[in-house]
Amino acid sequence: MTAMSTRGFARLASGAAGTNFGYLDEQTKRMIRRAILKAVAIPGYQVPFASREMPMPYGWGTGGVQVTAAVLGPADVLKVIDQGSDDTTNAVSIRQFFARTSGIATTTSTAAASVIQTRHRIPEHRLKEGQVLVYQVPIPEPLRFLEPRETETRRMHALSEYGLMHVKLYEDIARHGHIATTYAYPVQVAGRYVMDPSPTPKFDNPKMDDCPALQLFGAGRERRIYAVPPYTRVRSLEFEDHPFTVQRFDRPCALCGAADTYLDEVVTDDRGGRIFVCSDTDHCEERRAAGHRGEAA
Amino acid sequence: MTPLLSARGLTKLYPGGRGCREVSLELDAGEVLAVVGESGSGKSTLLSLLATELAADAGRIDYRLRDGTVRDLLVLGEAERRLLLRTDWGFIRQDATQGLRMAVSAGGNVGERLMAVGARHYGNIREAARDWLERVEIAPARMDDSPRGFSGGMRQRLQIARNLVTQPRLVLMDEPTSGLDVSVQARLLDLIRGLVAELGLAVVIVTHDLAVARLLSHRILVMKDGRVIESGLTDQVLDDPAAPYTQLLVSSVLAA
């Protein structure tokens, strides 16, 4: 028996629920960390990794959870969001999972977190150096629906043949008069690889550019990890005469009055009543605590 | 002047011995070469070899680039080869669904090559696509329609527009008119003949239809069992065939 696995067993006993710190065994974490290092070294490139079965179904963030497990340390503070919210099922269960298996501190505050796992949003609060943002990715391949052959898409990435990505945008404009892709909007990272930013709204794309935090992407079912290192150029694809634009909302958040955030539509009664509120619940609460008020508050 | 395309000793054998054996050919700029023969004679294999879609067992394919240098396509780097294939070459396939992106509109199909070589102005791409659709007699109103709703003849014309939009110098055609009814065939052949003459295209066309070969090509290769058994000027070979197999082929044509 090697020293490594002995240490692994020692850790096993120390876990709060009888599991190893970060749930995964040390060998698996090493393997994932190697993939992450490679991904950081080649921004936007999809690195294959030996994705493990996790105690949750595919589609619930198995890739993100494995990346989080591999980067978490005992001193980390974890925040998990799902569509910007800290209190939905997915977010709560993943937060509890790590609190139980690793005994680490959790938070809902973006500023207080060192690792943030996210599904479909980037927090409104500007991320800072030293933070890690982990995305859950369902389909890592941006070319998938245009070119179904994986051998061919890999070759296209290798040769930077990205004309096809613009065919998709062309089709949008031809059909709708504007680029109608509103989420999973393709970006080019560091002037090289075209990357699917996971199904975040394109509203969040500008936040990925020159971001001080490390951004990691994990796709569990597809077994791919990719990354955007801090302060990396991330450009959304566009046409010269149809530049990239983000969604605009014609009214501010009904709770906190913010006019520069991504809003969710919330139905309030069965008579057609609805309000638009910040999708980032933490950001909204912070603003309200600071005295900002929207029309419904 | 060196020929535009020159293949030497191209060989590709499948298990069982079928395929294409030691085929050599030369093609000058603006020249149309027909490859005829029965099913299984290796003519489609030859075309796939020329298109570098199949790896040859032996042989070389020299191509004269726009800058005048001659390169062996089989040792060309993949990036360079693929760029050449989608800018300077075209490939019209027998089955249009193989040559088109069926999920993409007609305009997008034509624009794809432009975007692949870096066009990033939507208006210009659209203008070029509209222009080419008109040249192949597809109404601009059908521009945003999916090729799924197009007839067989329209699909073939769309394939032609999609390939010619980057103004290639060499176009490979694999039975472009088979499976179409005769009146549609005649119109398509007329269109191809017009474009070939107008643009000075070099063409290698594979067909089993001798009438197509006679109408379009300057020279002809007759293939049997993977070998070229006869070659020469089209009218000379068809009117005065030397090889017994060619004589059989010519005499088998049904006159209407």
Coordinates of C-alpha atoms in Angstrom, one line a residue, chain A residues 145-148 152 155-156 159 161-164 166-167 169-171 173-175 238-242, chain B residues 78-79 82-83 86 101 103-105 107-108 112 115-116 119-126 129 143-144:
Chain A
F145 CA -25.5 21.5 -32.9
L146 CA -23.8 22.6 -36.1
E147 CA -21.4 19.7 -36.5
P148 CA -22.5 16.6 -34.7
E152 CA -14.6 16.9 -36.7
R155 CA -10.2 19.2 -35.6
M156 CA -12.1 22.5 -36.1
L159 CA -7.3 24.5 -36.7
E161 CA -11.9 26.9 -38.1
Y162 CA -14.7 28.8 -36.4
G163 CA -16.6 30.1 -39.5
L164 CA -19.4 27.7 -38.6
H166 CA -20.9 32.6 -37.4
V167 CA -23.3 30.6 -39.6
L169 CA -25.4 33.8 -35.8
Y170 CA -26.2 34.4 -39.4
E171 CA -29.2 32.1 -39.2
I173 CA -30.3 37.4 -37.9
A174 CA -31.8 35.9 -41.1
R175 CA -34.7 34.4 -39.1
E238 CA -20.4 39.2 -33.5
F239 CA -20.8 40.6 -37.0
E240 CA -19.4 44.0 -37.9
D241 CA -22.8 45.3 -38.7
H242 CA -24.6 43.3 -36.0
Chain B
E78 CA -3.9 19.7 -42.7
A79 CA -4.7 23.3 -42.0
R82 CA -8.5 22.2 -45.6
L83 CA -8.2 25.9 -46.4
R86 CA -12.9 25.2 -49.0
R101 CA -26.1 21.8 -44.3
A103 CA -30.5 22.5 -40.9
V104 CA -29.2 25.8 -42.2
S105 CA -31.1 28.2 -44.6
G107 CA -28.5 31.8 -47.7
G108 CA -26.5 30.4 -44.7
E112 CA -20.7 29.5 -44.9
M115 CA -17.6 33.1 -43.1
A116 CA -15.0 30.3 -43.0
A119 CA -16.1 37.4 -43.7
R120 CA -17.7 39.1 -40.7
H121 CA -20.1 41.6 -42.3
Y122 CA -23.6 40.2 -42.3
G123 CA -24.9 42.6 -45.0
N124 CA -22.0 41.8 -47.4
I125 CA -22.4 38.0 -46.8
R126 CA -26.1 38.2 -47.5
A129 CA -25.4 34.9 -51.1
M143 CA -33.1 32.6 -49.4
D144 CA -34.2 32.0 -45.8

